[in-house]
Short mmCIF file of C-alpha atoms in Angstrom, two decimals:
data_model
loop_
_atom_site.label_atom_id
_atom_site.label_comp_id
_atom_site.label_asym_id
_atom_site.label_seq_id
_atom_site.Cartn_x
_atom_site.Cartn_y
_atom_site.Cartn_z
CA MET A 88 115.02 66.20 83.66
CA SER A 89 118.45 66.07 82.03
CA LEU A 90 121.56 66.58 84.12
CA LEU A 91 122.28 69.87 82.32
CA ARG A 92 118.79 71.23 82.99
CA TYR A 93 119.04 70.12 86.61
CA LEU A 94 122.32 71.98 87.03
CA PHE A 95 120.83 75.14 85.50
CA ALA A 96 117.84 74.92 87.88
CA LEU A 97 120.16 74.38 90.82
CA LEU A 98 122.29 77.39 89.90
CA ALA A 99 119.15 79.51 89.48
CA SER A 100 117.96 78.55 92.95
CA PHE A 101 121.35 79.50 94.40
CA SER A 102 121.22 82.88 92.66
CA VAL A 103 117.83 83.59 94.19
CA TYR A 104 118.88 82.74 97.73
CA SER A 105 122.21 84.53 97.38
CA GLN A 106 120.30 87.82 97.13
CA GLN A 107 120.48 88.53 100.84
CA ILE A 108 121.00 91.96 102.37
CA ASN A 109 122.58 92.12 105.81
CA VAL A 110 121.13 95.17 107.56
CA ALA A 111 122.75 96.55 110.71
CA VAL A 112 120.13 97.81 113.19
CA ASP A 113 120.84 99.60 116.44
CA HIS A 114 118.31 100.16 119.22
CA ALA A 115 117.18 103.74 118.54
CA PRO A 116 113.46 104.15 119.34
CA PRO A 117 111.17 105.07 117.73
CA TYR A 118 112.98 104.50 114.41
CA SER A 119 114.52 101.13 115.17
CA ILE A 120 113.78 98.82 118.06
CA ILE A 121 115.41 95.61 119.24
CA ALA A 122 112.91 93.83 121.47
CA GLU A 123 113.94 91.79 124.50
CA ASN A 124 113.18 88.61 122.55
CA GLY A 125 115.68 89.71 119.90
CA LYS A 126 113.07 90.64 117.29
CA VAL A 127 114.05 93.70 115.27
CA HIS A 128 111.80 96.20 113.52
CA GLY A 129 112.14 99.74 112.29
CA LEU A 130 111.91 102.29 109.54
CA ILE A 131 114.91 101.18 107.45
CA LEU A 132 113.48 97.64 107.33
CA ASP A 133 110.06 98.97 106.30
CA ILE A 134 111.67 100.96 103.48
CA LEU A 135 113.67 98.00 102.20
CA GLU A 136 110.53 95.87 102.27
CA ILE A 137 108.53 98.45 100.28
CA ILE A 138 111.38 98.71 97.75
CA ARG A 139 111.42 94.92 97.42
CA VAL A 140 107.68 94.66 96.86
CA GLN A 141 107.05 97.80 94.77
CA SER A 142 110.06 97.28 92.50
CA ASN A 143 109.82 93.49 92.27
CA ILE A 144 113.43 93.04 93.37
CA ASP A 145 114.06 89.59 94.80
CA TYR A 146 116.09 89.71 97.99
CA GLN A 147 115.91 88.62 101.60
CA ILE A 148 116.55 90.93 104.55
CA ASN A 149 118.79 89.60 107.31
CA THR A 150 118.91 91.86 110.36
CA VAL A 151 122.09 92.22 112.41
CA PRO A 152 121.32 93.82 115.83
CA CYS A 153 124.26 95.76 117.23
CA PRO A 154 125.17 98.85 119.28
CA PHE A 155 125.48 101.95 117.10
CA SER A 156 129.29 102.13 117.10
CA ARG A 157 129.62 98.44 116.25
CA CYS A 158 127.00 98.76 113.48
CA MET A 159 129.05 101.58 111.99
CA ARG A 160 132.24 99.53 112.21
CA LEU A 161 130.59 96.51 110.57
CA LEU A 162 129.31 98.72 107.74
CA ALA A 163 132.70 100.37 107.17
CA GLN A 164 134.39 96.96 107.11
CA GLY A 165 131.84 95.49 104.70
CA GLU A 166 130.63 92.88 107.21
CA VAL A 167 127.08 94.20 106.77
CA ASP A 168 125.61 95.73 103.62
CA VAL A 169 123.19 98.44 104.77
CA MET A 170 122.44 100.68 107.74
CA GLY A 171 119.82 103.40 108.11
CA GLY A 172 119.33 106.83 109.66
CA LEU A 173 122.89 108.10 109.16
CA ILE A 174 123.88 111.75 108.95
CA LYS A 175 126.17 112.37 105.99
CA THR A 176 129.60 113.81 106.75
CA PRO A 177 132.79 114.11 104.65
CA GLN A 178 134.56 111.65 106.97
CA ARG A 179 131.84 109.03 106.70
CA ASP A 180 131.55 109.56 102.96
CA LYS A 181 135.11 108.23 102.61
CA VAL A 182 134.31 104.81 104.05
CA ILE A 183 130.62 104.18 103.29
CA ASP A 184 128.26 105.06 100.44
CA PHE A 185 125.18 107.21 101.11
CA VAL A 186 121.91 106.67 99.25
CA ASP A 187 119.90 109.66 98.07
CA PRO A 188 117.40 110.94 98.87
CA ALA A 189 117.51 111.11 102.65
CA TYR A 190 114.43 109.45 104.10
CA MET A 191 114.54 111.20 107.47
CA ALA A 192 114.27 114.98 107.48
CA LEU A 193 114.07 116.78 110.80
CA THR A 194 113.95 120.54 111.15
CA SER A 195 115.00 120.29 114.73
CA SER A 196 117.58 121.24 117.31
CA PHE A 197 120.38 119.48 119.07
CA VAL A 198 119.55 120.05 122.72
CA PHE A 199 121.27 119.22 126.00
CA TYR A 200 119.52 117.55 128.91
CA ALA A 201 120.54 117.96 132.56
CA ARG A 202 119.03 116.57 135.74
CA ARG A 203 116.15 118.75 136.90
CA ASP A 204 117.52 118.84 140.46
CA SER A 205 120.95 120.08 139.31
CA ASN A 206 122.09 123.69 139.21
CA ILE A 207 123.57 123.30 135.73
CA GLU A 208 122.78 126.16 133.37
CA VAL A 209 124.07 126.36 129.79
CA GLU A 210 123.27 129.71 128.19
CA GLN A 211 125.84 129.60 125.39
CA TYR A 212 128.26 127.20 123.73
CA SER A 213 131.20 128.15 125.98
CA ASP A 214 129.23 126.97 129.03
CA LEU A 215 129.57 123.39 127.75
CA TYR A 216 133.26 123.28 128.64
CA THR A 217 132.66 122.85 132.37
CA ASN A 218 130.42 119.79 131.96
CA ARG A 219 130.77 116.08 131.23
CA ILE A 220 128.65 115.37 128.12
CA ALA A 221 127.44 111.87 127.19
CA VAL A 222 127.64 111.28 123.42
CA MET A 223 126.80 108.28 121.30
CA ARG A 224 130.01 106.44 120.44
CA GLY A 225 130.54 106.84 116.68
CA GLY A 226 127.73 109.39 116.38
CA VAL A 227 127.85 112.82 114.76
CA PHE A 228 125.96 115.94 115.77
CA TYR A 229 126.92 119.35 114.37
CA PRO A 230 130.33 120.40 113.00
CA ARG A 231 131.48 122.72 115.78
CA PHE A 232 130.57 120.24 118.49
CA ASP A 233 132.01 117.23 116.64
CA ALA A 234 135.35 118.93 115.97
CA ASP A 235 135.81 120.41 119.46
CA ARG A 236 138.36 118.28 121.32
CA GLN A 237 138.37 120.53 124.37
CA LEU A 238 134.89 119.41 125.38
CA ASN A 239 134.67 116.64 127.97
CA LYS A 240 132.78 114.05 125.94
CA VAL A 241 131.91 110.69 127.48
CA PRO A 242 131.28 108.07 124.73
CA VAL A 243 128.46 105.61 125.40
CA PHE A 244 127.04 102.70 123.43
CA SER A 245 123.38 103.76 123.42
CA GLU A 246 120.98 106.56 124.24
CA ARG A 247 119.61 104.47 127.08
CA VAL A 248 123.06 104.30 128.69
CA ALA A 249 123.54 108.06 128.19
CA PHE A 250 120.37 108.94 130.07
CA ASP A 251 121.02 106.30 132.73
CA LEU A 252 124.42 107.88 133.43
CA LEU A 253 122.80 111.31 133.57
CA LEU A 254 120.16 110.17 136.06
CA LYS A 255 122.89 108.59 138.21
CA GLY A 256 124.92 111.82 138.16
CA ARG A 257 127.89 110.25 136.35
CA VAL A 258 127.61 112.80 133.52
CA ASP A 259 126.25 116.34 133.59
CA LEU A 260 124.62 116.58 130.15
CA VAL A 261 123.31 114.42 127.32
CA ILE A 262 123.17 115.74 123.75
CA ALA A 263 120.16 114.59 121.73
CA VAL A 264 117.87 115.53 118.83
CA GLU A 265 114.95 117.41 120.35
CA ASP A 266 112.29 115.92 118.04
CA THR A 267 113.17 112.35 118.96
CA ALA A 268 114.74 112.30 122.42
CA GLU A 269 111.56 112.47 124.47
CA VAL A 270 109.81 109.85 122.33
CA ALA A 271 112.84 107.60 122.75
CA MET A 272 112.86 108.08 126.52
CA GLU A 273 109.18 107.20 126.70
CA VAL A 274 109.79 104.01 124.71
CA LEU A 275 112.80 103.19 126.89
CA GLY A 276 110.74 103.77 130.03
CA GLN A 277 113.00 106.49 131.41
CA PRO A 278 111.65 109.27 133.67
CA ILE A 279 111.83 112.39 131.52
CA GLU A 280 110.16 114.38 134.31
CA LYS A 281 113.47 114.17 136.20
CA LEU A 282 115.29 116.01 133.39
CA LYS A 283 115.38 119.53 132.00
CA LYS A 284 116.56 121.02 128.72
CA VAL A 285 119.13 123.76 129.19
CA SER A 286 118.76 127.04 127.32
CA TYR A 287 121.54 126.56 124.77
CA ARG A 288 120.66 124.63 121.63
CA HIS A 289 121.88 124.28 118.06
CA SER A 290 119.24 124.33 115.32
CA GLN A 291 119.70 122.90 111.84
CA ALA A 292 118.05 120.61 109.32
CA ILE A 293 118.98 117.02 110.13
CA TYR A 294 118.91 114.42 107.35
CA GLY A 295 119.13 110.67 107.87
CA HIS A 296 120.19 108.47 104.94
CA MET A 297 120.34 104.83 104.07
CA ALA A 298 124.01 103.92 103.67
CA MET A 299 125.75 100.97 102.03
CA SER A 300 129.14 99.40 102.49
CA THR A 301 131.62 100.19 99.72
CA GLN A 302 131.73 96.50 98.86
CA PHE A 303 127.96 96.20 98.50
CA HIS A 304 127.23 99.49 96.71
CA SER A 305 128.94 98.40 93.49
CA THR A 306 126.79 95.27 93.11
CA VAL A 307 123.89 95.04 90.69
CA LEU A 308 121.47 94.53 93.58
CA ALA A 309 122.66 97.68 95.33
CA GLN A 310 122.29 99.74 92.15
CA ARG A 311 118.73 98.49 91.68
CA ILE A 312 117.88 99.41 95.27
CA ARG A 313 119.36 102.90 94.84
CA GLN A 314 117.36 103.49 91.65
CA ALA A 315 114.18 102.15 93.24
CA MET A 316 114.69 104.38 96.30
CA GLN A 317 114.95 107.46 94.10
CA ARG A 318 112.02 106.53 91.89
CA LEU A 319 109.65 105.58 94.71
CA ALA A 320 110.52 108.76 96.59
CA VAL A 321 109.61 110.92 93.60
CA GLU A 322 106.42 108.92 93.06
CA LYS A 323 105.52 109.56 96.73
CA LYS A 324 105.24 105.84 97.41
CA LEU A 325 107.62 106.06 100.36
CA ASP A 326 105.76 108.92 102.04
CA PRO A 327 103.20 106.69 103.84
CA VAL A 328 106.06 104.64 105.30
CA VAL A 329 107.88 107.57 106.90
CA THR A 330 104.74 109.42 108.01
CA LYS A 331 103.90 106.45 110.24
CA TYR A 332 107.01 107.46 112.17
CA LYS A 333 105.84 111.10 112.30
CA LEU A 334 108.45 112.22 109.78
CA PRO A 335 107.80 114.66 106.91
CA PRO A 336 107.21 113.16 103.45
CA ILE A 337 110.37 112.31 101.50
CA SER A 338 108.82 113.83 98.37
CA GLN A 339 109.01 117.30 99.93
CA HIS A 340 112.78 117.42 99.42
CA VAL A 341 113.07 115.37 96.23
CA SER A 342 112.65 116.87 92.78
CA THR A 343 114.43 114.60 90.31
CA VAL A 344 115.37 110.99 89.76
CA THR A 345 119.00 110.22 89.01
CA PRO A 346 119.19 108.28 85.73
#
């Protein structure tokens, strides 16, 4: 082999291995789980793998386990490329890039848990003001709640910590998505029988997106992933992936592919 051909082959091998996606993953059962041995698995990784295989896009997935707030910070700073399951808001849209369509669609409620042995009752929104409410640091819920600075919100790094604080009486309430909270508690091994849902709730459609850092989204690889995501969603090839997680098919809320 000539020196020139060798150099071309070497450059080609570098280009292949440079196609690595750094994916931030927080521990949020059942959609993403960081095992005690450090192994990570979850829905966003399954989707990226299906995109890679079905669209013949050559890249490697490197997982970066982190608490939710740190994952968000890494994504906003461009230190990771992708994160999954994010609710789109105008504030987030300024610092990260959301991929359509959403792959998580929950017609659910934001509910509040209290200890079963407490006398806490929340019949309406105004009743929240007298309680300490554990919230995921960096998380978003619904606009009124997110914007209300008069509420006594206690930021925590994970849902596990939120429920642990509730069970220990260090907070009065935990806000959570009704469709997923009890599954998460079961996976986390927490005693849901010691908790109760208060009467007040906020119902809305909740959509979770894949999101990219602003640095990554302008790359050729990112554009190919976005196009593949849209195409495979319309072709219903992503539906079996999400239904394994007891989520509705993506194709139900997708009608067109962006050119």
